[in-house]
Amino acid sequence: MSTDVDVVVIGAGFGGIYAIHRLREAGFAVRAFEAGSDVGGVWFWNRYPGARCDVPSLSYQYSFSPELDRDWNWSERFATQPEIQRYARFVAERLDVVGAITFDTRVTAAAWDEGLTGWRVTTSAGETVTCRFLVSAVGALSAAQTPPFPGLDSFAGRALHTSQWPDEGVDLTGKRVAVIGTGSSGIQAVPEIARSAAHVTVFQRTANFSLPAQNRPLSDDELARAKAGYPDRRAATFTTRAGHVIPTTGKRILEVSPEERRAELEKAWEFGGNEFLATFIDTSKDLEANALLADFVRDKIRSIVTDPETAEKLSPRGHPIGSKRICVDTAYYETFNSPHVELVDLRDETIETFTPTGLRTTAGEYAFDTVVFATGFDALTGALTRIDVRGVGGRSLAEEWAPGAQTYLGLAVPGFPNLFTLTGPGSPSVLVTVVIAIEQHVDWVTDHLVHLCSAGLTRTEAEPAARDQWTEEVQAATQLTLHRHAPSSWYLGTNVPGKPRLFLPYAGGLDAYRRICDEVATDGYRGFTMTGVREEVAS
Ligand code: N01
């Protein structure tokens, strides 16, 4: 039985764009569906004030095409959301993939059909499309999470989520605004919101470490040098742990004098960005070393925030620096020196309920016109489990993952043949430069499909033993990092009520991960059962 297309790709963010391109290049007929009205994925949706990438622009781009590299010019060291979305559009047009994408359309369900040896994909437009292979490019951080606060329905003001910011923007001039959440999104949004709002109340449950971006325009010289270094960058990209080269002194913080330590850290602070974390090589491995780094940041917070009580509340405690996703900001701590910005520490008081005019905590009432939920995402699994994905025998992926998402290589799930989960749980994805992780995944999946089809086979399915072994490897990799000392984080799923506590990304590094994936391929796609139509019928 033939299908409408060879491959359906879900999502047209950085993953979807490249997947359409590579798969078409390999000869597959591809259709993609995208819920947004343009390409860009998270960079289409996250339009909140201050949204900007915290990976340097020159590293946050595809690496596969010297032509794209040559013809695109970033304007700032850390690009804004609109500029990154323009880049996504530029690439999609250059690769001529836009015509393959149906916009403003969600995939609502996908069911494996054994007779078809393929998937039946249903969309929000009521269309059903059949395909041999299904590639999920839904993104790791795209299922918005708004906590189920009591009384929220009674709130008469405006409620916004950072990742679903209205297209036309929101004028907050003169408004009283509450921001709930102080992760990367909240920390970027607060200073921008405070520019126009009459009053800002920031509700903080956990103080996070944040580093100054020290953002600035990129000079023509810098751009020219970066372009000239393209071949080196490309070569280094896949041989680094993080997906891009990070400068370091190569020294151990525990072995240098206090004077040298301070001088190096001051230099790194002035340089800006999360590269600060790599200044010394032992701080990401050793708790004593890490504590010195954390002390330096807490000292900085105390030196920036004039009210000592507020400074103390903003000072992260209880988790090593870098064990939760580090934040990168522009004037976040400084913003709390403004008289119209107030910090509410939810360790001292807890939110009881929303009211028509604001919210009530155990300590009192807070009135505001607008609430901004910067409360994050059902990360790594939510975007896929919100689709009704049914595998062999009608098995639901959401149920399969309910006890904790397990995959083979972060890419495939037993019982869900011919389905690939780009940057899925169990892959490095969010712990590395995600665009590079995407390229590696798409290349690998395309090669796998070419291998399968060239052998005259039609069905590929991860084996349960391979999944179990990989799950152990993912958890073992976490044990070698400081992540294991963070009591809560979206890496662990603890931000979503009811989500099982399980460290989801693979923390062994992109270089190691790539080697493993390459070995699996060289070994004839070890851990996958690959079969053909004739064999299926015979069995
Ligand atoms: O989400 P988060 P995010 N009551 O989950 C709080 C990427 N990103 O959107 O820490 C009160 O980090 C929660 O508190 P706690 C980046 O990878 C990148 O900010 O759980 N508070 C936390 O403070 C990032 O890490 C960029 O105690 C509640 C906040 O909400 C990831 O996306 C920009 C609560 C959520 O923080 C997610 O970032 C933006 C409750 N019931 C995002 N529930 C750049 O590249 C949650 N919180 C710059």
PDB file of C-alpha atoms in Angstrom, residues 159-408:
ATOM      1  CA  ALA A 159      -2.639  36.713  31.780  1.00  0.00           C
ATOM      2  CA  LEU A 160       0.296  36.076  29.457  1.00  0.00           C
ATOM      3  CA  HIS A 161       2.880  33.321  29.103  1.00  0.00           C
ATOM      4  CA  THR A 162       6.359  34.309  27.926  1.00  0.00           C
ATOM      5  CA  SER A 163       6.341  31.586  25.263  1.00  0.00           C
ATOM      6  CA  GLN A 164       2.936  32.575  23.873  1.00  0.00           C
ATOM      7  CA  TRP A 165       3.426  36.311  23.679  1.00  0.00           C
ATOM      8  CA  PRO A 166       0.932  37.996  21.338  1.00  0.00           C
ATOM      9  CA  ASP A 167       2.218  38.688  17.871  1.00  0.00           C
ATOM     10  CA  GLU A 168       1.272  42.320  17.977  1.00  0.00           C
ATOM     11  CA  GLY A 169       3.135  42.915  21.246  1.00  0.00           C
ATOM     12  CA  VAL A 170       1.703  44.119  24.533  1.00  0.00           C
ATOM     13  CA  ASP A 171       1.826  47.710  25.735  1.00  0.00           C
ATOM     14  CA  LEU A 172       2.634  47.573  29.433  1.00  0.00           C
ATOM     15  CA  THR A 173       3.081  51.328  29.809  1.00  0.00           C
ATOM     16  CA  GLY A 174       1.785  52.405  33.186  1.00  0.00           C
ATOM     17  CA  LYS A 175       0.584  48.909  34.092  1.00  0.00           C
ATOM     18  CA  ARG A 176       1.086  47.045  37.334  1.00  0.00           C
ATOM     19  CA  VAL A 177       2.661  43.779  36.242  1.00  0.00           C
ATOM     20  CA  ALA A 178       3.334  40.563  38.137  1.00  0.00           C
ATOM     21  CA  VAL A 179       5.993  38.208  36.798  1.00  0.00           C
ATOM     22  CA  ILE A 180       5.926  34.659  38.143  1.00  0.00           C
ATOM     23  CA  GLY A 181       9.098  32.686  37.516  1.00  0.00           C
ATOM     24  CA  THR A 182      12.768  33.594  37.505  1.00  0.00           C
ATOM     25  CA  GLY A 183      14.341  31.196  35.000  1.00  0.00           C
ATOM     26  CA  SER A 184      15.954  32.346  31.733  1.00  0.00           C
ATOM     27  CA  SER A 185      12.689  33.803  30.402  1.00  0.00           C
ATOM     28  CA  GLY A 186      11.731  35.717  33.554  1.00  0.00           C
ATOM     29  CA  ILE A 187      15.249  37.011  34.076  1.00  0.00           C
ATOM     30  CA  GLN A 188      15.349  38.369  30.521  1.00  0.00           C
ATOM     31  CA  ALA A 189      11.824  39.767  30.600  1.00  0.00           C
ATOM     32  CA  VAL A 190      11.858  41.578  33.958  1.00  0.00           C
ATOM     33  CA  PRO A 191      14.294  44.410  33.029  1.00  0.00           C
ATOM     34  CA  GLU A 192      12.419  45.082  29.772  1.00  0.00           C
ATOM     35  CA  ILE A 193       9.002  45.011  31.422  1.00  0.00           C
ATOM     36  CA  ALA A 194      10.286  47.341  34.150  1.00  0.00           C
ATOM     37  CA  ARG A 195      11.186  49.942  31.509  1.00  0.00           C
ATOM     38  CA  SER A 196       7.548  50.776  30.822  1.00  0.00           C
ATOM     39  CA  ALA A 197       5.464  49.296  33.630  1.00  0.00           C
ATOM     40  CA  ALA A 198       4.387  51.445  36.569  1.00  0.00           C
ATOM     41  CA  HIS A 199       5.068  48.658  39.034  1.00  0.00           C
ATOM     42  CA  VAL A 200       6.580  45.204  38.718  1.00  0.00           C
ATOM     43  CA  THR A 201       6.219  42.452  41.306  1.00  0.00           C
ATOM     44  CA  VAL A 202       8.530  39.518  40.695  1.00  0.00           C
ATOM     45  CA  PHE A 203       7.478  36.261  42.349  1.00  0.00           C
ATOM     46  CA  GLN A 204      10.571  34.117  42.834  1.00  0.00           C
ATOM     47  CA  ARG A 205      10.356  30.502  44.005  1.00  0.00           C
ATOM     48  CA  THR A 206      14.003  29.633  43.459  1.00  0.00           C
ATOM     49  CA  ALA A 207      16.774  32.180  43.022  1.00  0.00           C
ATOM     50  CA  ASN A 208      18.792  31.315  39.926  1.00  0.00           C
ATOM     51  CA  PHE A 209      22.355  32.096  39.023  1.00  0.00           C
ATOM     52  CA  SER A 210      22.469  34.688  36.267  1.00  0.00           C
ATOM     53  CA  LEU A 211      25.487  36.055  34.427  1.00  0.00           C
ATOM     54  CA  PRO A 212      25.746  39.341  32.547  1.00  0.00           C
ATOM     55  CA  ALA A 213      25.528  38.942  28.766  1.00  0.00           C
ATOM     56  CA  GLN A 214      27.687  42.035  28.156  1.00  0.00           C
ATOM     57  CA  ASN A 215      25.931  42.093  24.830  1.00  0.00           C
ATOM     58  CA  ARG A 216      27.215  44.409  22.091  1.00  0.00           C
ATOM     59  CA  PRO A 217      27.029  44.887  18.346  1.00  0.00           C
ATOM     60  CA  LEU A 218      29.331  42.680  16.266  1.00  0.00           C
ATOM     61  CA  SER A 219      31.855  44.640  14.277  1.00  0.00           C
ATOM     62  CA  ASP A 220      32.530  44.032  10.580  1.00  0.00           C
ATOM     63  CA  ASP A 221      35.985  42.810  11.553  1.00  0.00           C
ATOM     64  CA  GLU A 222      34.634  40.229  13.973  1.00  0.00           C
ATOM     65  CA  LEU A 223      32.174  38.984  11.389  1.00  0.00           C
ATOM     66  CA  ALA A 224      34.880  38.743   8.752  1.00  0.00           C
ATOM     67  CA  ARG A 225      37.147  36.807  11.130  1.00  0.00           C
ATOM     68  CA  ALA A 226      34.306  34.452  12.043  1.00  0.00           C
ATOM     69  CA  LYS A 227      33.550  33.780   8.408  1.00  0.00           C
ATOM     70  CA  ALA A 228      37.206  33.155   7.623  1.00  0.00           C
ATOM     71  CA  GLY A 229      37.299  30.647  10.487  1.00  0.00           C
ATOM     72  CA  TYR A 230      34.315  28.730   9.155  1.00  0.00           C
ATOM     73  CA  PRO A 231      36.156  25.472   8.283  1.00  0.00           C
ATOM     74  CA  ASP A 232      37.769  25.340  11.745  1.00  0.00           C
ATOM     75  CA  ARG A 233      34.464  26.042  13.412  1.00  0.00           C
ATOM     76  CA  ARG A 234      32.799  23.288  11.441  1.00  0.00           C
ATOM     77  CA  ALA A 235      35.568  20.836  12.322  1.00  0.00           C
ATOM     78  CA  ALA A 236      35.427  21.744  16.006  1.00  0.00           C
ATOM     79  CA  THR A 237      31.683  21.746  16.311  1.00  0.00           C
ATOM     80  CA  PHE A 238      31.146  18.016  16.573  1.00  0.00           C
ATOM     81  CA  THR A 239      34.269  17.305  18.573  1.00  0.00           C
ATOM     82  CA  THR A 240      33.283  19.497  21.502  1.00  0.00           C
ATOM     83  CA  ARG A 241      31.214  18.554  24.488  1.00  0.00           C
ATOM     84  CA  ALA A 242      28.911  21.545  24.115  1.00  0.00           C
ATOM     85  CA  GLY A 243      28.657  21.838  20.346  1.00  0.00           C
ATOM     86  CA  HIS A 244      30.838  24.918  20.208  1.00  0.00           C
ATOM     87  CA  VAL A 245      34.282  25.896  21.390  1.00  0.00           C
ATOM     88  CA  ILE A 246      34.283  27.483  24.854  1.00  0.00           C
ATOM     89  CA  PRO A 247      37.353  29.417  26.035  1.00  0.00           C
ATOM     90  CA  THR A 248      38.931  28.410  29.347  1.00  0.00           C
ATOM     91  CA  THR A 249      42.086  29.249  31.273  1.00  0.00           C
ATOM     92  CA  GLY A 250      42.669  25.493  31.525  1.00  0.00           C
ATOM     93  CA  LYS A 251      43.487  26.019  35.230  1.00  0.00           C
ATOM     94  CA  ARG A 252      41.903  24.608  38.391  1.00  0.00           C
ATOM     95  CA  ILE A 253      40.257  27.138  40.674  1.00  0.00           C
ATOM     96  CA  LEU A 254      41.450  25.118  43.678  1.00  0.00           C
ATOM     97  CA  GLU A 255      45.064  25.416  42.554  1.00  0.00           C
ATOM     98  CA  VAL A 256      45.356  29.141  41.850  1.00  0.00           C
ATOM     99  CA  SER A 257      45.912  31.881  44.426  1.00  0.00           C
ATOM    100  CA  PRO A 258      42.885  33.902  45.638  1.00  0.00           C
ATOM    101  CA  GLU A 259      44.296  36.897  43.691  1.00  0.00           C
ATOM    102  CA  GLU A 260      44.565  34.965  40.444  1.00  0.00           C
ATOM    103  CA  ARG A 261      41.142  33.427  40.963  1.00  0.00           C
ATOM    104  CA  ARG A 262      39.525  36.833  41.407  1.00  0.00           C
ATOM    105  CA  ALA A 263      41.406  38.348  38.479  1.00  0.00           C
ATOM    106  CA  GLU A 264      40.381  35.549  36.107  1.00  0.00           C
ATOM    107  CA  LEU A 265      36.775  35.589  37.246  1.00  0.00           C
ATOM    108  CA  GLU A 266      36.571  39.397  36.974  1.00  0.00           C
ATOM    109  CA  LYS A 267      37.894  39.125  33.434  1.00  0.00           C
ATOM    110  CA  ALA A 268      35.355  36.425  32.573  1.00  0.00           C
ATOM    111  CA  TRP A 269      32.516  38.429  34.180  1.00  0.00           C
ATOM    112  CA  GLU A 270      33.455  41.474  32.114  1.00  0.00           C
ATOM    113  CA  PHE A 271      33.651  39.319  28.992  1.00  0.00           C
ATOM    114  CA  GLY A 272      30.124  38.075  29.707  1.00  0.00           C
ATOM    115  CA  GLY A 273      27.940  35.142  28.779  1.00  0.00           C
ATOM    116  CA  ASN A 274      27.815  31.619  30.125  1.00  0.00           C
ATOM    117  CA  GLU A 275      31.419  31.040  29.082  1.00  0.00           C
ATOM    118  CA  PHE A 276      32.129  32.354  32.572  1.00  0.00           C
ATOM    119  CA  LEU A 277      31.313  28.827  33.826  1.00  0.00           C
ATOM    120  CA  ALA A 278      34.261  27.363  31.918  1.00  0.00           C
ATOM    121  CA  THR A 279      36.870  29.791  33.284  1.00  0.00           C
ATOM    122  CA  PHE A 280      38.299  27.033  35.476  1.00  0.00           C
ATOM    123  CA  ILE A 281      38.154  23.368  34.571  1.00  0.00           C
ATOM    124  CA  ASP A 282      37.284  21.907  37.976  1.00  0.00           C
ATOM    125  CA  THR A 283      34.172  23.949  38.846  1.00  0.00           C
ATOM    126  CA  SER A 284      31.831  21.751  36.826  1.00  0.00           C
ATOM    127  CA  LYS A 285      33.074  18.588  38.518  1.00  0.00           C
ATOM    128  CA  ASP A 286      34.058  19.366  42.061  1.00  0.00           C
ATOM    129  CA  LEU A 287      31.667  20.786  44.658  1.00  0.00           C
ATOM    130  CA  GLU A 288      34.395  22.625  46.585  1.00  0.00           C
ATOM    131  CA  ALA A 289      35.619  24.258  43.381  1.00  0.00           C
ATOM    132  CA  ASN A 290      32.055  25.036  42.355  1.00  0.00           C
ATOM    133  CA  ALA A 291      31.376  26.745  45.701  1.00  0.00           C
ATOM    134  CA  LEU A 292      34.167  29.268  45.004  1.00  0.00           C
ATOM    135  CA  LEU A 293      32.573  30.140  41.683  1.00  0.00           C
ATOM    136  CA  ALA A 294      29.134  30.455  43.280  1.00  0.00           C
ATOM    137  CA  ASP A 295      30.569  32.695  46.038  1.00  0.00           C
ATOM    138  CA  PHE A 296      31.979  35.012  43.391  1.00  0.00           C
ATOM    139  CA  VAL A 297      28.542  35.381  41.756  1.00  0.00           C
ATOM    140  CA  ARG A 298      26.820  35.940  45.106  1.00  0.00           C
ATOM    141  CA  ASP A 299      29.420  38.645  45.878  1.00  0.00           C
ATOM    142  CA  LYS A 300      28.545  40.251  42.545  1.00  0.00           C
ATOM    143  CA  ILE A 301      24.834  40.207  43.383  1.00  0.00           C
ATOM    144  CA  ARG A 302      25.567  41.883  46.732  1.00  0.00           C
ATOM    145  CA  SER A 303      27.683  44.519  44.992  1.00  0.00           C
ATOM    146  CA  ILE A 304      24.975  45.297  42.415  1.00  0.00           C
ATOM    147  CA  VAL A 305      21.754  45.205  44.476  1.00  0.00           C
ATOM    148  CA  THR A 306      21.693  48.079  46.940  1.00  0.00           C
ATOM    149  CA  ASP A 307      19.142  46.667  49.390  1.00  0.00           C
ATOM    150  CA  PRO A 308      20.958  43.892  51.315  1.00  0.00           C
ATOM    151  CA  GLU A 309      17.743  41.987  52.061  1.00  0.00           C
ATOM    152  CA  THR A 310      16.761  41.908  48.377  1.00  0.00           C
ATOM    153  CA  ALA A 311      20.328  40.950  47.436  1.00  0.00           C
ATOM    154  CA  GLU A 312      20.193  38.030  49.847  1.00  0.00           C
ATOM    155  CA  LYS A 313      16.854  36.850  48.450  1.00  0.00           C
ATOM    156  CA  LEU A 314      18.265  37.008  44.919  1.00  0.00           C
ATOM    157  CA  SER A 315      21.321  34.986  45.933  1.00  0.00           C
ATOM    158  CA  PRO A 316      20.954  31.363  44.865  1.00  0.00           C
ATOM    159  CA  ARG A 317      21.509  28.733  47.550  1.00  0.00           C
ATOM    160  CA  GLY A 318      20.976  25.010  47.674  1.00  0.00           C
ATOM    161  CA  HIS A 319      22.204  24.064  44.222  1.00  0.00           C
ATOM    162  CA  PRO A 320      25.655  24.259  42.614  1.00  0.00           C
ATOM    163  CA  ILE A 321      26.134  26.901  39.950  1.00  0.00           C
ATOM    164  CA  GLY A 322      25.560  25.264  36.555  1.00  0.00           C
ATOM    165  CA  SER A 323      23.552  22.326  37.939  1.00  0.00           C
ATOM    166  CA  LYS A 324      20.382  24.074  36.748  1.00  0.00           C
ATOM    167  CA  ARG A 325      20.359  25.896  33.430  1.00  0.00           C
ATOM    168  CA  ILE A 326      22.425  29.050  33.922  1.00  0.00           C
ATOM    169  CA  CYS A 327      20.696  32.324  33.023  1.00  0.00           C
ATOM    170  CA  VAL A 328      22.255  35.155  31.052  1.00  0.00           C
ATOM    171  CA  ASP A 329      20.833  38.622  31.508  1.00  0.00           C
ATOM    172  CA  THR A 330      21.072  42.265  30.732  1.00  0.00           C
ATOM    173  CA  ALA A 331      20.731  44.357  33.916  1.00  0.00           C
ATOM    174  CA  TYR A 332      18.553  41.829  35.789  1.00  0.00           C
ATOM    175  CA  TYR A 333      20.005  42.412  39.246  1.00  0.00           C
ATOM    176  CA  GLU A 334      20.291  46.181  38.620  1.00  0.00           C
ATOM    177  CA  THR A 335      16.539  46.306  37.942  1.00  0.00           C
ATOM    178  CA  PHE A 336      15.822  45.564  41.605  1.00  0.00           C
ATOM    179  CA  ASN A 337      17.377  48.921  42.527  1.00  0.00           C
ATOM    180  CA  SER A 338      14.413  50.665  40.889  1.00  0.00           C
ATOM    181  CA  PRO A 339      11.798  51.804  43.389  1.00  0.00           C
ATOM    182  CA  HIS A 340       8.947  50.399  41.300  1.00  0.00           C
ATOM    183  CA  VAL A 341      10.349  46.837  41.204  1.00  0.00           C
ATOM    184  CA  GLU A 342       9.544  44.522  44.081  1.00  0.00           C
ATOM    185  CA  LEU A 343      10.723  40.993  44.820  1.00  0.00           C
ATOM    186  CA  VAL A 344       8.465  38.476  46.549  1.00  0.00           C
ATOM    187  CA  ASP A 345      10.306  35.432  47.820  1.00  0.00           C
ATOM    188  CA  LEU A 346       8.018  32.421  47.645  1.00  0.00           C
ATOM    189  CA  ARG A 347      10.198  30.640  50.173  1.00  0.00           C
ATOM    190  CA  ASP A 348       8.889  33.111  52.793  1.00  0.00           C
ATOM    191  CA  GLU A 349       5.274  33.099  51.628  1.00  0.00           C
ATOM    192  CA  THR A 350       3.373  30.889  49.198  1.00  0.00           C
ATOM    193  CA  ILE A 351       0.723  31.696  46.621  1.00  0.00           C
ATOM    194  CA  GLU A 352      -2.698  30.721  47.983  1.00  0.00           C
ATOM    195  CA  THR A 353      -4.963  31.879  45.218  1.00  0.00           C
ATOM    196  CA  PHE A 354      -5.500  34.333  42.404  1.00  0.00           C
ATOM    197  CA  THR A 355      -8.221  36.907  43.008  1.00  0.00           C
ATOM    198  CA  PRO A 356     -10.061  39.203  40.562  1.00  0.00           C
ATOM    199  CA  THR A 357      -7.490  41.944  41.257  1.00  0.00           C
ATOM    200  CA  GLY A 358      -4.263  39.965  41.655  1.00  0.00           C
ATOM    201  CA  LEU A 359      -3.228  37.215  44.002  1.00  0.00           C
ATOM    202  CA  ARG A 360      -3.090  36.376  47.667  1.00  0.00           C
ATOM    203  CA  THR A 361      -0.160  34.738  49.397  1.00  0.00           C
ATOM    204  CA  THR A 362       0.145  33.450  52.933  1.00  0.00           C
ATOM    205  CA  ALA A 363       1.526  36.922  53.804  1.00  0.00           C
ATOM    206  CA  GLY A 364      -0.890  39.270  52.028  1.00  0.00           C
ATOM    207  CA  GLU A 365      -2.553  40.571  48.860  1.00  0.00           C
ATOM    208  CA  TYR A 366      -0.797  41.749  45.672  1.00  0.00           C
ATOM    209  CA  ALA A 367      -2.727  43.817  43.135  1.00  0.00           C
ATOM    210  CA  PHE A 368      -1.802  43.962  39.428  1.00  0.00           C
ATOM    211  CA  ASP A 369      -3.368  44.427  35.987  1.00  0.00           C
ATOM    212  CA  THR A 370      -1.267  41.882  34.093  1.00  0.00           C
ATOM    213  CA  VAL A 371       0.377  38.639  35.107  1.00  0.00           C
ATOM    214  CA  VAL A 372       3.252  37.225  33.087  1.00  0.00           C
ATOM    215  CA  PHE A 373       3.851  33.525  33.572  1.00  0.00           C
ATOM    216  CA  ALA A 374       7.539  32.892  33.012  1.00  0.00           C
ATOM    217  CA  THR A 375       6.947  29.426  34.379  1.00  0.00           C
ATOM    218  CA  GLY A 376       8.642  27.433  31.665  1.00  0.00           C
ATOM    219  CA  PHE A 377       7.829  24.273  29.812  1.00  0.00           C
ATOM    220  CA  ASP A 378       6.880  20.639  30.057  1.00  0.00           C
ATOM    221  CA  ALA A 379      10.353  20.110  28.681  1.00  0.00           C
ATOM    222  CA  LEU A 380      11.584  17.388  26.344  1.00  0.00           C
ATOM    223  CA  THR A 381       8.391  15.316  26.406  1.00  0.00           C
ATOM    224  CA  GLY A 382       5.367  17.641  26.651  1.00  0.00           C
ATOM    225  CA  ALA A 383       5.208  18.767  23.031  1.00  0.00           C
ATOM    226  CA  LEU A 384       5.048  15.180  21.819  1.00  0.00           C
ATOM    227  CA  THR A 385       2.870  13.676  24.539  1.00  0.00           C
ATOM    228  CA  ARG A 386       0.280  16.412  23.961  1.00  0.00           C
ATOM    229  CA  ILE A 387      -0.189  14.816  20.521  1.00  0.00           C
ATOM    230  CA  ASP A 388      -2.152  11.547  20.583  1.00  0.00           C
ATOM    231  CA  VAL A 389       0.659   9.330  19.276  1.00  0.00           C
ATOM    232  CA  ARG A 390      -0.324   5.647  19.084  1.00  0.00           C
ATOM    233  CA  GLY A 391       2.160   2.936  18.208  1.00  0.00           C
ATOM    234  CA  VAL A 392       1.845  -0.803  17.636  1.00  0.00           C
ATOM    235  CA  GLY A 393      -1.493  -2.133  18.944  1.00  0.00           C
ATOM    236  CA  GLY A 394      -2.750   1.404  19.670  1.00  0.00           C
ATOM    237  CA  ARG A 395      -0.237   1.911  22.488  1.00  0.00           C
ATOM    238  CA  SER A 396      -0.137   5.565  23.599  1.00  0.00           C
ATOM    239  CA  LEU A 397       3.230   7.334  23.747  1.00  0.00           C
ATOM    240  CA  ALA A 398       1.989   9.525  26.600  1.00  0.00           C
ATOM    241  CA  GLU A 399       1.176   6.384  28.609  1.00  0.00           C
ATOM    242  CA  GLU A 400       4.429   4.732  27.587  1.00  0.00           C
ATOM    243  CA  TRP A 401       6.334   7.719  28.934  1.00  0.00           C
ATOM    244  CA  ALA A 402       4.114   8.307  31.980  1.00  0.00           C
ATOM    245  CA  PRO A 403       6.517   6.498  34.358  1.00  0.00           C
ATOM    246  CA  GLY A 404       9.460   8.441  32.821  1.00  0.00           C
ATOM    247  CA  ALA A 405      10.463   8.925  29.191  1.00  0.00           C
ATOM    248  CA  GLN A 406      12.816   6.225  27.960  1.00  0.00           C
ATOM    249  CA  THR A 407      14.223   6.057  24.465  1.00  0.00           C
ATOM    250  CA  TYR A 408      16.999   4.513  22.466  1.00  0.00           C
TER     251      TYR A 408
END
